[in-house]
Backbone as JSON Lines, residues from 0, in Angstrom:
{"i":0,"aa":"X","n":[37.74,38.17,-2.28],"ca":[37.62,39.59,-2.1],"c":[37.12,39.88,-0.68]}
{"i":1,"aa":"X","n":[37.74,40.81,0.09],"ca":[37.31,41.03,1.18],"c":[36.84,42.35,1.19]}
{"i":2,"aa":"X","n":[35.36,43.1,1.73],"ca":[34.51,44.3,1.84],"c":[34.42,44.6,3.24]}
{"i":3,"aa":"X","n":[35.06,45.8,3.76],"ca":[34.85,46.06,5.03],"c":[33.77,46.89,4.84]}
{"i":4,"aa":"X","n":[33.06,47.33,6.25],"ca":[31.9,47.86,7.11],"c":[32.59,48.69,7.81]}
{"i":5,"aa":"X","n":[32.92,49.94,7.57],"ca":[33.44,50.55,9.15],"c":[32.92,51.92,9.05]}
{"i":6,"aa":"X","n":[32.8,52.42,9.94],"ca":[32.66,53.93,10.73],"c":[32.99,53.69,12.33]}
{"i":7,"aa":"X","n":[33.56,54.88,12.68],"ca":[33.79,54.97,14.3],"c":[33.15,55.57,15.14]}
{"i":8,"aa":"X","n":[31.8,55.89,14.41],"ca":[30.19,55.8,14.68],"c":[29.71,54.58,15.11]}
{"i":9,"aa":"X","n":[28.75,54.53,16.23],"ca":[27.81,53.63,16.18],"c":[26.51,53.95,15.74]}
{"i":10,"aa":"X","n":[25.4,53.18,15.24],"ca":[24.61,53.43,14.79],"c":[24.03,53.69,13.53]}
{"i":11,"aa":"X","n":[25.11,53.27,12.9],"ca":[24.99,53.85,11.33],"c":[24.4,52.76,10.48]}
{"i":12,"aa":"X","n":[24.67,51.91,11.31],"ca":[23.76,50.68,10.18],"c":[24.97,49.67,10.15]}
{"i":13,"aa":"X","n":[26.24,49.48,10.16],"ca":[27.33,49.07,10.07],"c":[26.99,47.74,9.96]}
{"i":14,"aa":"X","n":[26.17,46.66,11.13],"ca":[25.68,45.18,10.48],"c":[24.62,44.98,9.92]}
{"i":15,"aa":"X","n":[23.99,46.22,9.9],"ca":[22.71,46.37,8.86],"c":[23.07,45.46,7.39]}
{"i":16,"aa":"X","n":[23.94,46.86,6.74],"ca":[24.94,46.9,6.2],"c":[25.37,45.56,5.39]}
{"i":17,"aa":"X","n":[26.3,44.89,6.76],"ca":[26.97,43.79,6.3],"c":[26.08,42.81,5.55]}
{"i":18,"aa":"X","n":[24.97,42.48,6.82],"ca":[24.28,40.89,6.65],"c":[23.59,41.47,5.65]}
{"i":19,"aa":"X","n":[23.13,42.81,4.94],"ca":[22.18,42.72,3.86],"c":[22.57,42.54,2.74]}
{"i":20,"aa":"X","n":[24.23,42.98,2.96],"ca":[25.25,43.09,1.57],"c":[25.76,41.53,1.48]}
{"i":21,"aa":"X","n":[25.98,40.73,2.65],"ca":[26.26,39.46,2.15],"c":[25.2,38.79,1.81]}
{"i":22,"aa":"X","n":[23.75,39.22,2.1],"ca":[22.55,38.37,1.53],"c":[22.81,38.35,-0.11]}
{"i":23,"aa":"X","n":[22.48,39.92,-0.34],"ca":[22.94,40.25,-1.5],"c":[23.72,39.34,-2.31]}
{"i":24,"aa":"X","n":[24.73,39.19,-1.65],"ca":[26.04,38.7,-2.96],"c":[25.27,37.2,-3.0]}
{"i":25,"aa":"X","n":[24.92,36.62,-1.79],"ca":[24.63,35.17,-1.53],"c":[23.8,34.65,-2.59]}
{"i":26,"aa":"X","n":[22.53,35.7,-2.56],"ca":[21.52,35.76,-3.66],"c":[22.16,35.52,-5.32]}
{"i":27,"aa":"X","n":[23.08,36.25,-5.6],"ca":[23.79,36.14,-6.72],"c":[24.85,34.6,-7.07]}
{"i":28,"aa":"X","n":[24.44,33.92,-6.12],"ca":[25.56,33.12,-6.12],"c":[26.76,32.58,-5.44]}
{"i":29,"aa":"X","n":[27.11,33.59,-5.11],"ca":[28.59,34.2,-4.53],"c":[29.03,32.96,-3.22]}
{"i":30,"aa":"X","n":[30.22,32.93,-2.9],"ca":[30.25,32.0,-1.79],"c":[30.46,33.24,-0.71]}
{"i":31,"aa":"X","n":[29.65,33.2,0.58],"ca":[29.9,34.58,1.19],"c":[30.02,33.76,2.71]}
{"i":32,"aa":"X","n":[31.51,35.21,3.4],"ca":[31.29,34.9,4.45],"c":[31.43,36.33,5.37]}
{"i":33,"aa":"X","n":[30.88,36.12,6.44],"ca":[30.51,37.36,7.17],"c":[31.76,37.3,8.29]}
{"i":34,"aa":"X","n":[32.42,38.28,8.23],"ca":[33.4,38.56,9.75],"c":[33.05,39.39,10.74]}
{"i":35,"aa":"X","n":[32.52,39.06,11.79],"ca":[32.39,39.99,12.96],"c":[33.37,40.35,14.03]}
{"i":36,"aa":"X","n":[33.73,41.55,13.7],"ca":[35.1,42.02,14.59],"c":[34.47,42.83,16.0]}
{"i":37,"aa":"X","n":[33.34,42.76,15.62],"ca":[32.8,43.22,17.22],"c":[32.41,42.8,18.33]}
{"i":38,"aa":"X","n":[33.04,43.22,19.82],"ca":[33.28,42.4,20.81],"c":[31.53,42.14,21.31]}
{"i":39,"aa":"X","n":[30.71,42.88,20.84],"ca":[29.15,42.91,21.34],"c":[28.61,41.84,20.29]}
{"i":40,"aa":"X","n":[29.06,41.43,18.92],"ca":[28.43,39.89,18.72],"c":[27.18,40.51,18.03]}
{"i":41,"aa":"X","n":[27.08,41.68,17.34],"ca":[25.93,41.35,16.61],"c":[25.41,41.19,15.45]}
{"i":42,"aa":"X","n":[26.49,40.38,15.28],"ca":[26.3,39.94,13.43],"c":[26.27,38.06,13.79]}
{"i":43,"aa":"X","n":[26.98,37.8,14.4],"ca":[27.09,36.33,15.41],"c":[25.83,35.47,16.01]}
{"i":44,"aa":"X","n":[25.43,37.23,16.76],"ca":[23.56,36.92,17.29],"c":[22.84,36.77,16.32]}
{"i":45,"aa":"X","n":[22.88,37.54,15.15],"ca":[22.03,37.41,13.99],"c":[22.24,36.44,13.71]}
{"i":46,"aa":"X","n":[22.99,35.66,12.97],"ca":[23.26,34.02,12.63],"c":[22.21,33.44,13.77]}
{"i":47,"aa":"X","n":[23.05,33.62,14.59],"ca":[22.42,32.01,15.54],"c":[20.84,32.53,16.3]}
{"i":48,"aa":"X","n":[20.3,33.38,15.94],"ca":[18.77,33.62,16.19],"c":[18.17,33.21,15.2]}
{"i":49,"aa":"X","n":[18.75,32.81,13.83],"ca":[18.0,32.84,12.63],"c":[18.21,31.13,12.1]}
{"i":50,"aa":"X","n":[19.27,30.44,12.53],"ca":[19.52,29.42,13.32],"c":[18.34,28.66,13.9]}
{"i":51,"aa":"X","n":[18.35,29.13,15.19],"ca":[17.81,28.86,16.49],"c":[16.22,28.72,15.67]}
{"i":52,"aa":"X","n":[16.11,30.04,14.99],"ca":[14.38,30.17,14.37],"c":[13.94,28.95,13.38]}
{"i":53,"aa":"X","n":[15.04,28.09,12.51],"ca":[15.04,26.94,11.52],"c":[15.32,27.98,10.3]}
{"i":54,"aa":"X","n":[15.44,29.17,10.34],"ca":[15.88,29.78,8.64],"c":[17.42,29.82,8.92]}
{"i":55,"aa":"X","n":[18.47,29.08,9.0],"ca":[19.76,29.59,8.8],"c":[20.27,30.67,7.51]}
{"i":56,"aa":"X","n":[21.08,31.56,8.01],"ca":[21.52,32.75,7.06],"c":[22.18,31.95,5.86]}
{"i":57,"aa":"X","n":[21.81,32.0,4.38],"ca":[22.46,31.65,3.13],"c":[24.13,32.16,2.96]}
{"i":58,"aa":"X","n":[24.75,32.1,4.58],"ca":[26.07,32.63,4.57],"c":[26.68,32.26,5.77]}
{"i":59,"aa":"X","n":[28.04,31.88,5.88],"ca":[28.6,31.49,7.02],"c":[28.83,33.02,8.03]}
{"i":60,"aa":"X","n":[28.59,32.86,9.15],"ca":[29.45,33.93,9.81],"c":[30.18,34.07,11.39]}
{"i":61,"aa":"X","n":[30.98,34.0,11.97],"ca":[31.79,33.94,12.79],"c":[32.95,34.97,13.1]}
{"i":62,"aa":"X","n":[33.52,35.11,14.0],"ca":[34.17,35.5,14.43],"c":[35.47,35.69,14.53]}
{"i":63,"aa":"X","n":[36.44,37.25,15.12],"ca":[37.73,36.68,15.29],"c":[38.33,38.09,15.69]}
{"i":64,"aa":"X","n":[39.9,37.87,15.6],"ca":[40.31,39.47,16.36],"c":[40.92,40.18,15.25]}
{"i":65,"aa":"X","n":[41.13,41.33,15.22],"ca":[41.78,42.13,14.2],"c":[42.97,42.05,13.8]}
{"i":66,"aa":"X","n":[43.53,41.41,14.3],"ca":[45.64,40.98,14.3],"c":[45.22,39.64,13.17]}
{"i":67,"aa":"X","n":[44.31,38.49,12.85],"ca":[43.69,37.69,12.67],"c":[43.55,37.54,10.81]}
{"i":68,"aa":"X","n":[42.68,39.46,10.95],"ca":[42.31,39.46,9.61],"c":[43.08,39.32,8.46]}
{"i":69,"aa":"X","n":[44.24,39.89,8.55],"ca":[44.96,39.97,7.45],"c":[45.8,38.42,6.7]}
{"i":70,"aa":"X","n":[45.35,37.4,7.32],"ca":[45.82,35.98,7.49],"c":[44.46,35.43,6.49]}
{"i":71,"aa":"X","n":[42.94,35.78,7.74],"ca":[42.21,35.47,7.19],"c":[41.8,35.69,5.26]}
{"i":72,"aa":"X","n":[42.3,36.85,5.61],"ca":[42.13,37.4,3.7],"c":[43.06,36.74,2.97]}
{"i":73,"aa":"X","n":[44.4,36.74,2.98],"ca":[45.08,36.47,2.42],"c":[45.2,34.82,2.24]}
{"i":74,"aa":"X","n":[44.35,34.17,3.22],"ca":[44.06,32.56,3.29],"c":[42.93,32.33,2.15]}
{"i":75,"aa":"X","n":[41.49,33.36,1.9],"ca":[40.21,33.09,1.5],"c":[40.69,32.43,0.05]}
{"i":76,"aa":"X","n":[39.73,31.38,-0.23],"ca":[39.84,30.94,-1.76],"c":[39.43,31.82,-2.85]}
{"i":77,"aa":"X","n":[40.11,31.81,-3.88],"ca":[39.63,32.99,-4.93],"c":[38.32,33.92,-4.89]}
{"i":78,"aa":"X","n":[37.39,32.81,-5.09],"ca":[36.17,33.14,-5.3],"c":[35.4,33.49,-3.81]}
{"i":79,"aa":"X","n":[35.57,33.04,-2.45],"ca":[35.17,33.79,-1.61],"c":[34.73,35.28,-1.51]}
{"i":80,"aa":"X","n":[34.25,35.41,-1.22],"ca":[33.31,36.98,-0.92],"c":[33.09,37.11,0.25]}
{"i":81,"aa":"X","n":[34.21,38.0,1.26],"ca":[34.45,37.81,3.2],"c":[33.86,39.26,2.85]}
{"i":82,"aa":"X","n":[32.71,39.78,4.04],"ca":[31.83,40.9,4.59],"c":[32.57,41.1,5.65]}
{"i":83,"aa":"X","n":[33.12,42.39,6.21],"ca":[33.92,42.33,7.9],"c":[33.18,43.69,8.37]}
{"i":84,"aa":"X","n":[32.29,42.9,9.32],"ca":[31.52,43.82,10.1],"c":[32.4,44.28,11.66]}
{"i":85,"aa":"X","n":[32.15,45.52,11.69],"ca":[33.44,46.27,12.58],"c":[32.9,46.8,13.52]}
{"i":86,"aa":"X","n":[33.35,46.76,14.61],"ca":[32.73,47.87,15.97],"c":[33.09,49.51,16.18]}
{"i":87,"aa":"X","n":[32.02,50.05,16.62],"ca":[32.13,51.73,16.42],"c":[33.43,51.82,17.85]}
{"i":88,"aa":"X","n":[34.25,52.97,17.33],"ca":[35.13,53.37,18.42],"c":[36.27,52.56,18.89]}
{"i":89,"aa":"X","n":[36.48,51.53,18.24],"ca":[37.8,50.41,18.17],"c":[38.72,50.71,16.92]}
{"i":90,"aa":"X","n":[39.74,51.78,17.26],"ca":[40.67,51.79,16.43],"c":[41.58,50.85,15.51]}
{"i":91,"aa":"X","n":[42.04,49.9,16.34],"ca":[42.48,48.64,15.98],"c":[42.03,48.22,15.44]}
{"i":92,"aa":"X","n":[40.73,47.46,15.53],"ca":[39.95,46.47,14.69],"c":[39.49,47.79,13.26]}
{"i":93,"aa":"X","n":[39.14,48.75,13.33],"ca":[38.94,49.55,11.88],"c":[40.09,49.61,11.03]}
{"i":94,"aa":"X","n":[40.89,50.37,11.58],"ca":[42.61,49.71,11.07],"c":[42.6,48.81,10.45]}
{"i":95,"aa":"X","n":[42.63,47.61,11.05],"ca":[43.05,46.11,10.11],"c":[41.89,46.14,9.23]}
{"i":96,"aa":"X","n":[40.49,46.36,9.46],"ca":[39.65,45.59,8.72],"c":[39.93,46.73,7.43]}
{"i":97,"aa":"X","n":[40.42,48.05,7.62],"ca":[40.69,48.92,6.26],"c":[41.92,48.77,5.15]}
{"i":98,"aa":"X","n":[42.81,48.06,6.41],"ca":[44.65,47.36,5.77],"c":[44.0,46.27,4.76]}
{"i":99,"aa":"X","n":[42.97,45.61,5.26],"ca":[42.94,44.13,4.3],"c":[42.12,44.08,3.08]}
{"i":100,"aa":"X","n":[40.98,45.25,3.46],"ca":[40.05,45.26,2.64],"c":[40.17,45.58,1.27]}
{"i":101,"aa":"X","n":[39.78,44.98,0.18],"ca":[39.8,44.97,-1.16],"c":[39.01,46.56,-1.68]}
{"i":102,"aa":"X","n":[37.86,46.53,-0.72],"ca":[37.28,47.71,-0.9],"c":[36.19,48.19,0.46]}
{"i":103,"aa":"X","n":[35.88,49.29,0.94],"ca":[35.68,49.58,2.3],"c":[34.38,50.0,1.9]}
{"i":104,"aa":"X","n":[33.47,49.7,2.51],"ca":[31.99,50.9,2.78],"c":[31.59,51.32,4.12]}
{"i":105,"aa":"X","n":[31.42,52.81,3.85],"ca":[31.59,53.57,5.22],"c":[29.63,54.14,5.56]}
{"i":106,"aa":"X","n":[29.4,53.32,6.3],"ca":[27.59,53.44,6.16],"c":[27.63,55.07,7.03]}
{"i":107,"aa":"X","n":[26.8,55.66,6.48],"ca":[26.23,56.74,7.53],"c":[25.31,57.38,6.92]}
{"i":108,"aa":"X","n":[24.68,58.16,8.68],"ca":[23.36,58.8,8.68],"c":[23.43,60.64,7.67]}
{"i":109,"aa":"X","n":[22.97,60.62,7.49],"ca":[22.54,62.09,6.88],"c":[22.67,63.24,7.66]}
{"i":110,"aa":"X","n":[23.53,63.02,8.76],"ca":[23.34,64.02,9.7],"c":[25.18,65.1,9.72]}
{"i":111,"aa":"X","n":[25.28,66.12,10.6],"ca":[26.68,66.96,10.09],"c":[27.13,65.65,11.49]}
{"i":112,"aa":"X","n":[26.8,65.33,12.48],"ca":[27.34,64.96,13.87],"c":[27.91,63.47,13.15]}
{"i":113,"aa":"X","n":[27.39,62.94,12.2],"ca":[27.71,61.29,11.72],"c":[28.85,61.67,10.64]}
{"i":114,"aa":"X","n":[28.7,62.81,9.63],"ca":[28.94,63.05,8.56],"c":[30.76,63.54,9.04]}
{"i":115,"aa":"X","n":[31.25,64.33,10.51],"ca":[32.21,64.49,11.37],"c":[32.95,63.39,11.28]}
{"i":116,"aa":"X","n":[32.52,62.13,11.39],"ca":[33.49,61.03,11.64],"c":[33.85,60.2,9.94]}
{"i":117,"aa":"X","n":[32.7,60.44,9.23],"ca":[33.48,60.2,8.01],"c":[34.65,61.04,7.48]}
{"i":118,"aa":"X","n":[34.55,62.4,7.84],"ca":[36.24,63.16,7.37],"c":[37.06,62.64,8.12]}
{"i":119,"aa":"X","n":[36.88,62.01,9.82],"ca":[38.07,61.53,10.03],"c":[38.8,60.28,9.75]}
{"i":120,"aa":"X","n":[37.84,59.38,9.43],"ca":[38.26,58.34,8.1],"c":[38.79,58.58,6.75]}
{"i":121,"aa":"X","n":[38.87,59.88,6.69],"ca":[39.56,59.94,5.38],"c":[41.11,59.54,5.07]}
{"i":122,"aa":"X","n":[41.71,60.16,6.04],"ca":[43.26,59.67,5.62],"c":[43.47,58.34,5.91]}
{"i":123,"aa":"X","n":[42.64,57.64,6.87],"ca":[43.0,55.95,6.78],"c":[42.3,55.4,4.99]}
{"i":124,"aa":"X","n":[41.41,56.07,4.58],"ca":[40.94,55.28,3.36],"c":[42.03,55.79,2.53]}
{"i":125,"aa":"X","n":[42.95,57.04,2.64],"ca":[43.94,56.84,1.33],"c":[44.68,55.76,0.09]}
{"i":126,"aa":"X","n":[44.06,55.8,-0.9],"ca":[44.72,54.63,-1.66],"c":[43.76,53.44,-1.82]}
{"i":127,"aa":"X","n":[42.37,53.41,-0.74],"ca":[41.84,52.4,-1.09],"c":[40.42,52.79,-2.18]}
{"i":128,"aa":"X","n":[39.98,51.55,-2.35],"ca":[38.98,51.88,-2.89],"c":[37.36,51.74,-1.87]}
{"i":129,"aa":"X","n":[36.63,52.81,-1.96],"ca":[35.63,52.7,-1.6],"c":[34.78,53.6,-1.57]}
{"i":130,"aa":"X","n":[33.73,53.5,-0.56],"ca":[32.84,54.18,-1.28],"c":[31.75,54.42,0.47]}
{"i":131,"aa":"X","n":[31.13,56.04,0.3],"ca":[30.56,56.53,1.39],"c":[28.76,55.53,0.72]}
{"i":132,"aa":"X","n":[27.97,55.62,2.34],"ca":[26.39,54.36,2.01],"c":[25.81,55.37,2.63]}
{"i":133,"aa":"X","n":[25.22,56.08,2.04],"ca":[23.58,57.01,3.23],"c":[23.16,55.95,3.48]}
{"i":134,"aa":"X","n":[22.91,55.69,5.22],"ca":[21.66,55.06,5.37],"c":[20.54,56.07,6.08]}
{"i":135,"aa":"X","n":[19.42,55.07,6.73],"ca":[18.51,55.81,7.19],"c":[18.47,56.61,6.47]}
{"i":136,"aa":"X","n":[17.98,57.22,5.39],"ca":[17.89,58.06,4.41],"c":[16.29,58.54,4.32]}
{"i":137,"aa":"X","n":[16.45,59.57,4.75],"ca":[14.4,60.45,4.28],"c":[14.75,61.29,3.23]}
{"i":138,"aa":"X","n":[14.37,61.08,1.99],"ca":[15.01,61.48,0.78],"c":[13.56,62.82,0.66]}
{"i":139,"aa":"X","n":[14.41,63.87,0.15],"ca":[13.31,64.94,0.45],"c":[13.58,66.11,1.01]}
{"i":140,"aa":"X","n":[14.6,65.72,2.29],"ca":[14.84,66.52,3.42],"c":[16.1,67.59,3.01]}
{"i":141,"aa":"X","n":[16.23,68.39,3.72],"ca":[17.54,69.46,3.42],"c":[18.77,69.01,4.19]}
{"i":142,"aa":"X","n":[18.56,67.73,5.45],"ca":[20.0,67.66,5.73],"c":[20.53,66.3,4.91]}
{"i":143,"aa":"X","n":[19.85,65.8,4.1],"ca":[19.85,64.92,3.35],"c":[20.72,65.37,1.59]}
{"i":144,"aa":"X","n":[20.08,66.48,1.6],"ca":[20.8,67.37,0.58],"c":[22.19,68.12,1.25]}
{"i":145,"aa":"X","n":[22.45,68.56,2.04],"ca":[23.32,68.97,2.43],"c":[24.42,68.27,2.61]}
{"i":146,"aa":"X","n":[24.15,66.74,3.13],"ca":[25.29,66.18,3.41],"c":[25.77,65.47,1.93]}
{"i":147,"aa":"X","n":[24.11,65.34,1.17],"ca":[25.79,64.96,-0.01],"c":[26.13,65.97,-1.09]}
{"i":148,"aa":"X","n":[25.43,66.92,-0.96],"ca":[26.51,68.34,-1.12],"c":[27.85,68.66,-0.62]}
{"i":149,"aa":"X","n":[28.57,68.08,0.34],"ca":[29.03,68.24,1.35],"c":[30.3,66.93,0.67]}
{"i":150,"aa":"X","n":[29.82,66.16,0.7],"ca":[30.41,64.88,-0.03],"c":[31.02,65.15,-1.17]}
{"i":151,"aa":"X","n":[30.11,65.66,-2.42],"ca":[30.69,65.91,-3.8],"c":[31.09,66.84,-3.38]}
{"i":152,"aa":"X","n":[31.38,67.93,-2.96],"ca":[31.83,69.01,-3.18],"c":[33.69,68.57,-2.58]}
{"i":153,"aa":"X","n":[33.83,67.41,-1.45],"ca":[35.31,66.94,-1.22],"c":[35.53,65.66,-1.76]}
{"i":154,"aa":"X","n":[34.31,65.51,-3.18],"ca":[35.35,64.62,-4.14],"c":[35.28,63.21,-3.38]}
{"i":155,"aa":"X","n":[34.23,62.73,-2.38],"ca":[34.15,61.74,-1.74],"c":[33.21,60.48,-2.6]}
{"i":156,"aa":"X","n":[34.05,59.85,-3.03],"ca":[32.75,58.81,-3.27],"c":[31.55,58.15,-2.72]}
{"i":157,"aa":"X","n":[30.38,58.41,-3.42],"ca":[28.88,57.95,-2.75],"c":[28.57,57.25,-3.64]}
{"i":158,"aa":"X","n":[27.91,56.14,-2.86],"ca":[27.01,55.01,-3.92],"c":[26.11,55.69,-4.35]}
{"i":159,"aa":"X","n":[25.49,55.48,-5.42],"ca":[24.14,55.58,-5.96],"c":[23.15,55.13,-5.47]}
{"i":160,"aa":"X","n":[22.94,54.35,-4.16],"ca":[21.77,54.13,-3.76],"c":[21.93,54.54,-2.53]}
{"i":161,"aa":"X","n":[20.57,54.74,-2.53],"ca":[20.5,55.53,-0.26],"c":[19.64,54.4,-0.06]}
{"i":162,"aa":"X","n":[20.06,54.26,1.11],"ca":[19.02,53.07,1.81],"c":[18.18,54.1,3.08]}
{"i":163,"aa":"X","n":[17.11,53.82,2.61],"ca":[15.85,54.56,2.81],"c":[15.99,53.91,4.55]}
{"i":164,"aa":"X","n":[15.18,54.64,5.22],"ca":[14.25,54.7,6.75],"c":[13.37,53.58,6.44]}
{"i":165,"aa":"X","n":[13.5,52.38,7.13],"ca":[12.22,51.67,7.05],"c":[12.21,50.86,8.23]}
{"i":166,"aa":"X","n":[11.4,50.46,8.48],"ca":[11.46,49.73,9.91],"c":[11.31,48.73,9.47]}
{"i":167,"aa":"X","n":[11.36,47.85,8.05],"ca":[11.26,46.41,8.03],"c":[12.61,46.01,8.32]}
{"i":168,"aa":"X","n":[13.03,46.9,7.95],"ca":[15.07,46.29,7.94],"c":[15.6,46.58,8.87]}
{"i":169,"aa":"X","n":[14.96,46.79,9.98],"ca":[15.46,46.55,11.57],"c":[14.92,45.77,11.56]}
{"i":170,"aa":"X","n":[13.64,45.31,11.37],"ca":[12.95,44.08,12.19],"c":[13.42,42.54,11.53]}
{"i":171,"aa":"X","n":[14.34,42.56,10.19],"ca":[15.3,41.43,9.91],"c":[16.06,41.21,10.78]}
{"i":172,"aa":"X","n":[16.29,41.63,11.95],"ca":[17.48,41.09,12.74],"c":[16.91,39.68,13.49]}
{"i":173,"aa":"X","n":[17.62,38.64,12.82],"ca":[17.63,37.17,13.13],"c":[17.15,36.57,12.28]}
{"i":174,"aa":"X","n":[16.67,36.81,10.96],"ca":[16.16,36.42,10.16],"c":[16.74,36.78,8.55]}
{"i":175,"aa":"X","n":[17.17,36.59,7.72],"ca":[17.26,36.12,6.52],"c":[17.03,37.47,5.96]}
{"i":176,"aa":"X","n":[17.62,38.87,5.01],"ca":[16.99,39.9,4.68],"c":[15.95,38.71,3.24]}
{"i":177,"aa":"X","n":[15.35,39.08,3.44],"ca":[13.83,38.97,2.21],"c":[14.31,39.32,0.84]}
{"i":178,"aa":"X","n":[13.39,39.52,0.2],"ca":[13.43,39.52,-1.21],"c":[13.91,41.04,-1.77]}
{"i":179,"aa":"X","n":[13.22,41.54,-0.75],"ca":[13.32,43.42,-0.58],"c":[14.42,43.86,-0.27]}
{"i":180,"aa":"X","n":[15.69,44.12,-1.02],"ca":[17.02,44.76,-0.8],"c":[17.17,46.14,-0.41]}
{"i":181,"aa":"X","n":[15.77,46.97,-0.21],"ca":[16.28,48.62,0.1],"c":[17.07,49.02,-0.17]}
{"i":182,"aa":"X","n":[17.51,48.36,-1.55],"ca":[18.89,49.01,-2.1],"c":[20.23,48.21,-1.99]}
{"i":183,"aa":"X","n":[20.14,47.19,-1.23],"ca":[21.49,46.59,-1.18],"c":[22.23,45.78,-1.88]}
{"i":184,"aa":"X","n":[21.05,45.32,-3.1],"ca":[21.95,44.62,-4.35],"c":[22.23,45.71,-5.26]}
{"i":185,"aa":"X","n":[21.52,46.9,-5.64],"ca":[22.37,48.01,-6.06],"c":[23.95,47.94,-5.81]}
{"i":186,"aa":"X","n":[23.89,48.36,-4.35],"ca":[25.15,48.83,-3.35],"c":[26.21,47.57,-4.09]}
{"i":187,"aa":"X","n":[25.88,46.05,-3.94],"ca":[26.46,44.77,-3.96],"c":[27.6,45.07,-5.59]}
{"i":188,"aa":"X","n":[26.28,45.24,-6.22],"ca":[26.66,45.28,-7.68],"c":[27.49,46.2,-8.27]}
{"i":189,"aa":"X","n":[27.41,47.79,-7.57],"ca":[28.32,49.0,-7.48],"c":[29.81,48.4,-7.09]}
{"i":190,"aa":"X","n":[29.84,47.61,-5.79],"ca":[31.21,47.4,-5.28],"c":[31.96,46.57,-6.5]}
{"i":191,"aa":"X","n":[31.53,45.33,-6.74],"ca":[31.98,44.14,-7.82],"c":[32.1,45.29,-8.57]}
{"i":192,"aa":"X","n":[31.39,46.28,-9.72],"ca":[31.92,46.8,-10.23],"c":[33.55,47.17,-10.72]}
{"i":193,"aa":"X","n":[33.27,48.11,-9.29],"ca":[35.13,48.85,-9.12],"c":[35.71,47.78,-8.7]}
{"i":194,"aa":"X","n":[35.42,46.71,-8.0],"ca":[36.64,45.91,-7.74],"c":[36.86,44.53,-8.99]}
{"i":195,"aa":"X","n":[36.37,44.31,-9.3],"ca":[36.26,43.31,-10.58],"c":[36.22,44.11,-11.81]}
């Protein structure tokens, strides 16, 4: 099964995202591997800082180009579980990683300026399955309510979990997400759902 990461946003959490969702599955078992389609390497850096530290990530992850993916998927062994972490503003590489994907998650902020680029992902997600991720989430707030007012009201699918504001889950970068999922074995378990 292959799970893309995309928005044509940066900032949304997009390898947040990935490496917490392949911890996730890893945790469960799963054989997981992480694809980084971004030319800045920071799902790549994460590996090999965490590496470098003696905790290697409970998941393979490497690299490759978007012409690439659709080989790569269609190569993975049954039971594989491929994460394809995507770069903001690269048409191409969102493209393929949305052509191959089994099922897509589109991370974003709570805001109308982030919430803009998920309607324009809409007609590329036609037909697939997936599903909109609040991150950075301050649950409480009115643009927090608004945007997924905004969501149900065009019939958009949202996970059931928001992944909250926390500064521990920035400060995982190079290191292993912890025991503490902020929601991302929710998210893990939602996807297998609809796709299994």
């Amino acid at each position: 099964m292959l799970i893309s990461v995309v928005n044509a946003k940066g900032g949304v959490g997009k390898t947040t995202t990935s490496m917490y969702l392949a911890a996730a599955f890893a945790a469960q078992g799963k054989d997981v591997r992480v694809i980084d389609l971004d030319r800045q390497g920071t799902a790549i850096d994460w590996a090999e800082r965490a590496q470098d530290a003696g905790e290697p990530l409970p998941f393979r992850v490497e690299n490759t180009i978007p012409r690439r993916l659709e080989r790569i998927a269609r190569l993975a062994e049954p039971e594989e579980l491929i994460v394809v972490d995507t770069p903001p503003g690269d048409p191409e590489a969102i493209d393929a990683a949305i052509a191959a994907a089994d099922f897509v998650v589109v991370p974003t902020r709570a805001t109308n300026a982030d919430l803009s680029r998920v309607w324009e992902l809409q007609p590329s997600l036609e037909g697939k399955a997936y599903g909109v991720l609040i991150t950075f989430a301050r649950t409480g707030t009115s643009s927090l309510d608004i945007v997924l007012q905004a969501l149900a009201d065009n019939a958009v699918p949202v996970f059931d979990e928001l992944i909250p504001l926390r500064e521990n889950i920035h400060s995982t970068f190079g290191y292993t997400p912890g025991p503490e999922s902020h929601g991302y074995d929710g998210v893990a378990k939602q996807i297998l759902e609809v796709v299994e």
